[in-house]
């Protein structure tokens, strides 16, 4: 929902610059990006980063990303889509691999906290996939009646589709994030170019 791809590219290139790697274009980034992130760095470096290299690159990325993310706005139409979904009596929650202590204030800053029945960011190491976090997210939502079989995850990464499959949910992928369309289509789930289309696809999958 946050239109942060420019912040992501800038932060990624800052982390690469620490070790003398040339900057990536948006197209190059989307063609190469993969989760867990160390695998992405492996595609650039030709090997997995050492623990020391990973710590430097991860710290550099987050320092630059969060400085830039403070001025990033929501993706066009996101605010209205969240409101309309809630107004129809439907539930929505937010799960992100952004650190939880950074995510919650960011959601509050954009004035959308009340649109979600739950907001969870990542706790623990940053070099993880979303599957385990989604398991815990759904477990926390279970008392509200949310079940995986009635859940559709809207994401922008192949890892989102894999996480949904892991818990028995469905997924729709949006091309406005870190992956190329070709990469997203490899996940075998619907791929759309706007958040409005993502919501329509999610509604169809849930019926």
Short mmCIF file of C-alpha atoms in Angstrom, two decimals:
data_model
loop_
_atom_site.label_atom_id
_atom_site.label_comp_id
_atom_site.label_asym_id
_atom_site.label_seq_id
_atom_site.Cartn_x
_atom_site.Cartn_y
_atom_site.Cartn_z
CA UNK A 1 0.00 0.00 0.00
CA UNK A 2 2.92 2.34 0.56
CA UNK A 3 4.34 3.65 -2.71
CA UNK A 4 7.91 3.05 -1.60
CA UNK A 5 9.62 1.48 -4.60
CA UNK A 6 11.83 4.55 -5.08
CA UNK A 7 12.90 4.33 -1.44
CA UNK A 8 13.61 0.62 -1.88
CA UNK A 9 15.80 1.17 -4.95
CA UNK A 10 17.73 4.00 -3.31
CA UNK A 11 18.32 1.99 -0.14
CA UNK A 12 19.31 -1.14 -2.07
CA UNK A 13 21.85 0.77 -4.14
CA UNK A 14 23.24 2.41 -1.01
CA UNK A 15 23.79 -1.04 0.52
CA UNK A 16 25.48 -2.30 -2.66
CA UNK A 17 27.72 0.77 -2.78
CA UNK A 18 29.20 -0.28 0.56
CA UNK A 19 30.98 -3.07 -1.32
CA UNK A 20 31.58 -1.36 -4.65
CA UNK A 21 28.71 -2.83 -6.68
CA UNK A 22 27.17 -0.77 -9.46
CA UNK A 23 23.67 0.62 -8.85
CA UNK A 24 20.66 -1.23 -10.23
CA UNK A 25 17.91 0.26 -12.34
CA UNK A 26 14.30 -0.39 -11.37
CA UNK A 27 13.97 -2.93 -14.18
CA UNK A 28 17.14 -4.77 -13.13
CA UNK A 29 16.01 -4.80 -9.52
CA UNK A 30 12.61 -6.25 -10.37
CA UNK A 31 14.15 -8.92 -12.58
CA UNK A 32 16.58 -10.05 -9.87
CA UNK A 33 14.69 -9.55 -6.61
CA UNK A 34 13.87 -12.61 -4.52
CA UNK A 35 13.05 -13.41 -0.89
CA UNK A 36 14.82 -14.28 1.41
CA UNK A 37 16.89 -11.18 0.66
CA UNK A 38 20.34 -12.85 1.02
CA UNK A 39 19.39 -14.88 -2.08
CA UNK A 40 18.82 -11.58 -3.90
CA UNK A 41 22.27 -10.39 -2.87
CA UNK A 42 23.68 -13.71 -4.07
CA UNK A 43 22.37 -12.95 -7.57
CA UNK A 44 24.34 -9.69 -7.53
CA UNK A 45 27.50 -10.90 -5.80
CA UNK A 46 27.72 -14.38 -7.29
CA UNK A 47 27.71 -15.82 -3.78
CA UNK A 48 25.85 -15.43 -0.52
CA UNK A 49 27.10 -12.51 1.59
CA UNK A 50 29.15 -13.38 4.63
CA UNK A 51 27.56 -12.71 8.00
CA UNK A 52 29.65 -9.55 8.37
CA UNK A 53 28.69 -8.34 4.88
CA UNK A 54 25.03 -9.08 5.52
CA UNK A 55 25.02 -7.06 8.72
CA UNK A 56 26.54 -4.04 6.94
CA UNK A 57 24.22 -4.29 3.93
CA UNK A 58 21.11 -4.85 6.04
CA UNK A 59 21.88 -1.93 8.37
CA UNK A 60 22.67 0.35 5.43
CA UNK A 61 19.48 -0.62 3.60
CA UNK A 62 17.22 0.03 6.58
CA UNK A 63 18.92 3.30 7.48
CA UNK A 64 18.43 4.69 3.98
CA UNK A 65 15.01 3.11 3.45
CA UNK A 66 13.38 4.51 6.57
CA UNK A 67 14.81 7.96 5.95
CA UNK A 68 13.18 7.94 2.50
CA UNK A 69 9.98 6.12 3.53
CA UNK A 70 9.01 8.98 5.83
CA UNK A 71 8.07 11.05 2.78
CA UNK A 72 6.53 8.22 0.72
CA UNK A 73 2.79 8.36 0.22
CA UNK A 74 0.19 5.65 -0.09
CA UNK A 75 -0.32 4.05 -3.48
CA UNK A 76 -3.01 5.80 -5.53
CA UNK A 77 -6.45 4.71 -4.39
CA UNK A 78 -5.25 2.69 -1.38
CA UNK A 79 -6.97 4.83 1.22
CA UNK A 80 -10.32 4.70 -0.59
CA UNK A 81 -10.09 0.96 -1.23
CA UNK A 82 -9.41 0.26 2.44
CA UNK A 83 -12.38 2.40 3.46
CA UNK A 84 -14.74 0.82 0.93
CA UNK A 85 -13.78 -2.74 1.94
CA UNK A 86 -14.42 -1.97 5.59
CA UNK A 87 -17.68 -0.13 4.80
CA UNK A 88 -18.97 -3.29 3.13
CA UNK A 89 -18.57 -5.16 6.42
CA UNK A 90 -15.49 -7.08 5.30
CA UNK A 91 -12.37 -7.52 7.41
CA UNK A 92 -8.79 -6.77 6.48
CA UNK A 93 -5.50 -7.04 8.27
CA UNK A 94 -1.95 -6.00 7.51
CA UNK A 95 1.13 -8.22 7.63
CA UNK A 96 4.50 -6.86 6.55
CA UNK A 97 8.14 -7.89 6.72
CA UNK A 98 8.91 -4.34 7.80
CA UNK A 99 9.98 -4.25 11.46
CA UNK A 100 6.92 -4.16 13.71
CA UNK A 101 8.14 -1.18 15.70
CA UNK A 102 8.54 0.81 12.47
CA UNK A 103 5.38 -0.42 10.77
CA UNK A 104 2.85 0.48 13.45
CA UNK A 105 3.81 4.19 13.66
CA UNK A 106 3.91 4.39 9.86
CA UNK A 107 0.38 3.02 9.55
CA UNK A 108 -0.76 5.44 12.24
CA UNK A 109 0.93 8.36 10.45
CA UNK A 110 -1.08 7.65 7.31
CA UNK A 111 -4.30 7.52 9.31
CA UNK A 112 -5.32 4.00 8.30
CA UNK A 113 -4.87 2.07 11.56
CA UNK A 114 -8.62 1.82 12.10
CA UNK A 115 -9.08 0.06 8.76
CA UNK A 116 -7.40 -3.11 10.03
CA UNK A 117 -8.46 -5.68 12.58
CA UNK A 118 -4.77 -6.40 13.14
CA UNK A 119 -1.40 -4.97 12.09
CA UNK A 120 1.72 -7.12 12.35
CA UNK A 121 5.25 -6.36 11.25
CA UNK A 122 8.29 -8.58 11.32
CA UNK A 123 9.86 -9.58 14.60
CA UNK A 124 13.23 -11.27 14.60
CA UNK A 125 15.82 -11.46 11.79
CA UNK A 126 15.22 -9.65 8.50
CA UNK A 127 16.47 -12.47 6.27
CA UNK A 128 13.26 -14.51 6.54
CA UNK A 129 10.31 -15.30 4.31
CA UNK A 130 6.71 -14.38 5.14
CA UNK A 131 5.33 -17.91 5.65
CA UNK A 132 6.12 -18.25 9.34
CA UNK A 133 4.93 -14.73 10.06
CA UNK A 134 1.65 -15.43 8.25
CA UNK A 135 1.07 -18.54 10.35
CA UNK A 136 1.39 -16.47 13.52
CA UNK A 137 -0.71 -13.65 12.05
CA UNK A 138 -3.60 -15.99 11.29
CA UNK A 139 -3.32 -17.68 14.67
CA UNK A 140 -3.72 -14.27 16.31
CA UNK A 141 -6.75 -13.53 14.11
CA UNK A 142 -8.45 -16.87 14.77
CA UNK A 143 -10.55 -15.55 17.70
CA UNK A 144 -12.14 -13.03 15.32
CA UNK A 145 -13.32 -15.84 13.03
CA UNK A 146 -10.69 -15.36 10.32
CA UNK A 147 -9.65 -18.62 8.65
CA UNK A 148 -6.99 -19.30 6.04
CA UNK A 149 -9.49 -20.87 3.65
CA UNK A 150 -11.45 -17.59 3.57
CA UNK A 151 -8.37 -15.38 3.36
CA UNK A 152 -6.95 -13.79 0.23
CA UNK A 153 -3.50 -12.25 0.55
CA UNK A 154 -2.78 -9.23 -1.67
CA UNK A 155 0.96 -8.86 -2.07
CA UNK A 156 3.67 -7.73 -4.44
CA UNK A 157 6.21 -10.55 -4.14
CA UNK A 158 6.40 -14.20 -5.10
CA UNK A 159 7.12 -14.87 -1.44
CA UNK A 160 3.63 -13.58 -0.62
CA UNK A 161 2.04 -16.21 -2.86
CA UNK A 162 4.21 -18.92 -1.34
CA UNK A 163 3.25 -17.83 2.17
CA UNK A 164 -0.44 -17.92 1.25
CA UNK A 165 -0.08 -21.42 -0.19
CA UNK A 166 1.76 -22.52 2.94
CA UNK A 167 -1.24 -21.72 5.15
CA UNK A 168 -3.96 -22.72 2.68
CA UNK A 169 -4.97 -19.19 1.68
CA UNK A 170 -5.18 -17.68 -1.79
CA UNK A 171 -3.20 -14.78 -3.22
CA UNK A 172 -3.30 -11.95 -5.73
CA UNK A 173 -0.05 -10.24 -6.73
CA UNK A 174 0.35 -6.56 -7.66
CA UNK A 175 3.02 -5.41 -10.13
CA UNK A 176 3.78 -2.12 -8.36
CA UNK A 177 6.37 -3.59 -6.01
CA UNK A 178 9.71 -5.36 -6.17
CA UNK A 179 9.08 -8.00 -8.85
CA UNK A 180 8.70 -7.94 -12.61
CA UNK A 181 5.40 -9.18 -14.02
CA UNK A 182 7.14 -12.27 -15.44
CA UNK A 183 8.52 -13.11 -12.00
CA UNK A 184 5.12 -12.68 -10.35
CA UNK A 185 3.39 -14.79 -12.97
CA UNK A 186 5.72 -17.68 -12.11
CA UNK A 187 3.82 -18.00 -8.81
CA UNK A 188 0.73 -19.27 -10.62
CA UNK A 189 -1.73 -16.83 -9.02
CA UNK A 190 -3.62 -13.84 -10.47
CA UNK A 191 -1.33 -10.88 -11.29
CA UNK A 192 -2.75 -7.36 -11.64
CA UNK A 193 -1.42 -3.87 -12.33
CA UNK A 194 -3.51 -1.78 -9.91
CA UNK A 195 -4.67 -2.12 -6.34
CA UNK A 196 -8.26 -1.68 -7.50
CA UNK A 197 -7.88 -4.72 -9.75
CA UNK A 198 -6.25 -6.60 -6.85
CA UNK A 199 -9.28 -5.95 -4.66
CA UNK A 200 -11.65 -7.08 -7.42
CA UNK A 201 -9.64 -10.26 -7.94
CA UNK A 202 -9.53 -10.93 -4.20
CA UNK A 203 -13.29 -10.52 -3.97
CA UNK A 204 -13.81 -13.02 -6.79
CA UNK A 205 -11.47 -15.55 -5.17
CA UNK A 206 -13.23 -15.22 -1.82
CA UNK A 207 -16.71 -15.88 -3.22
#
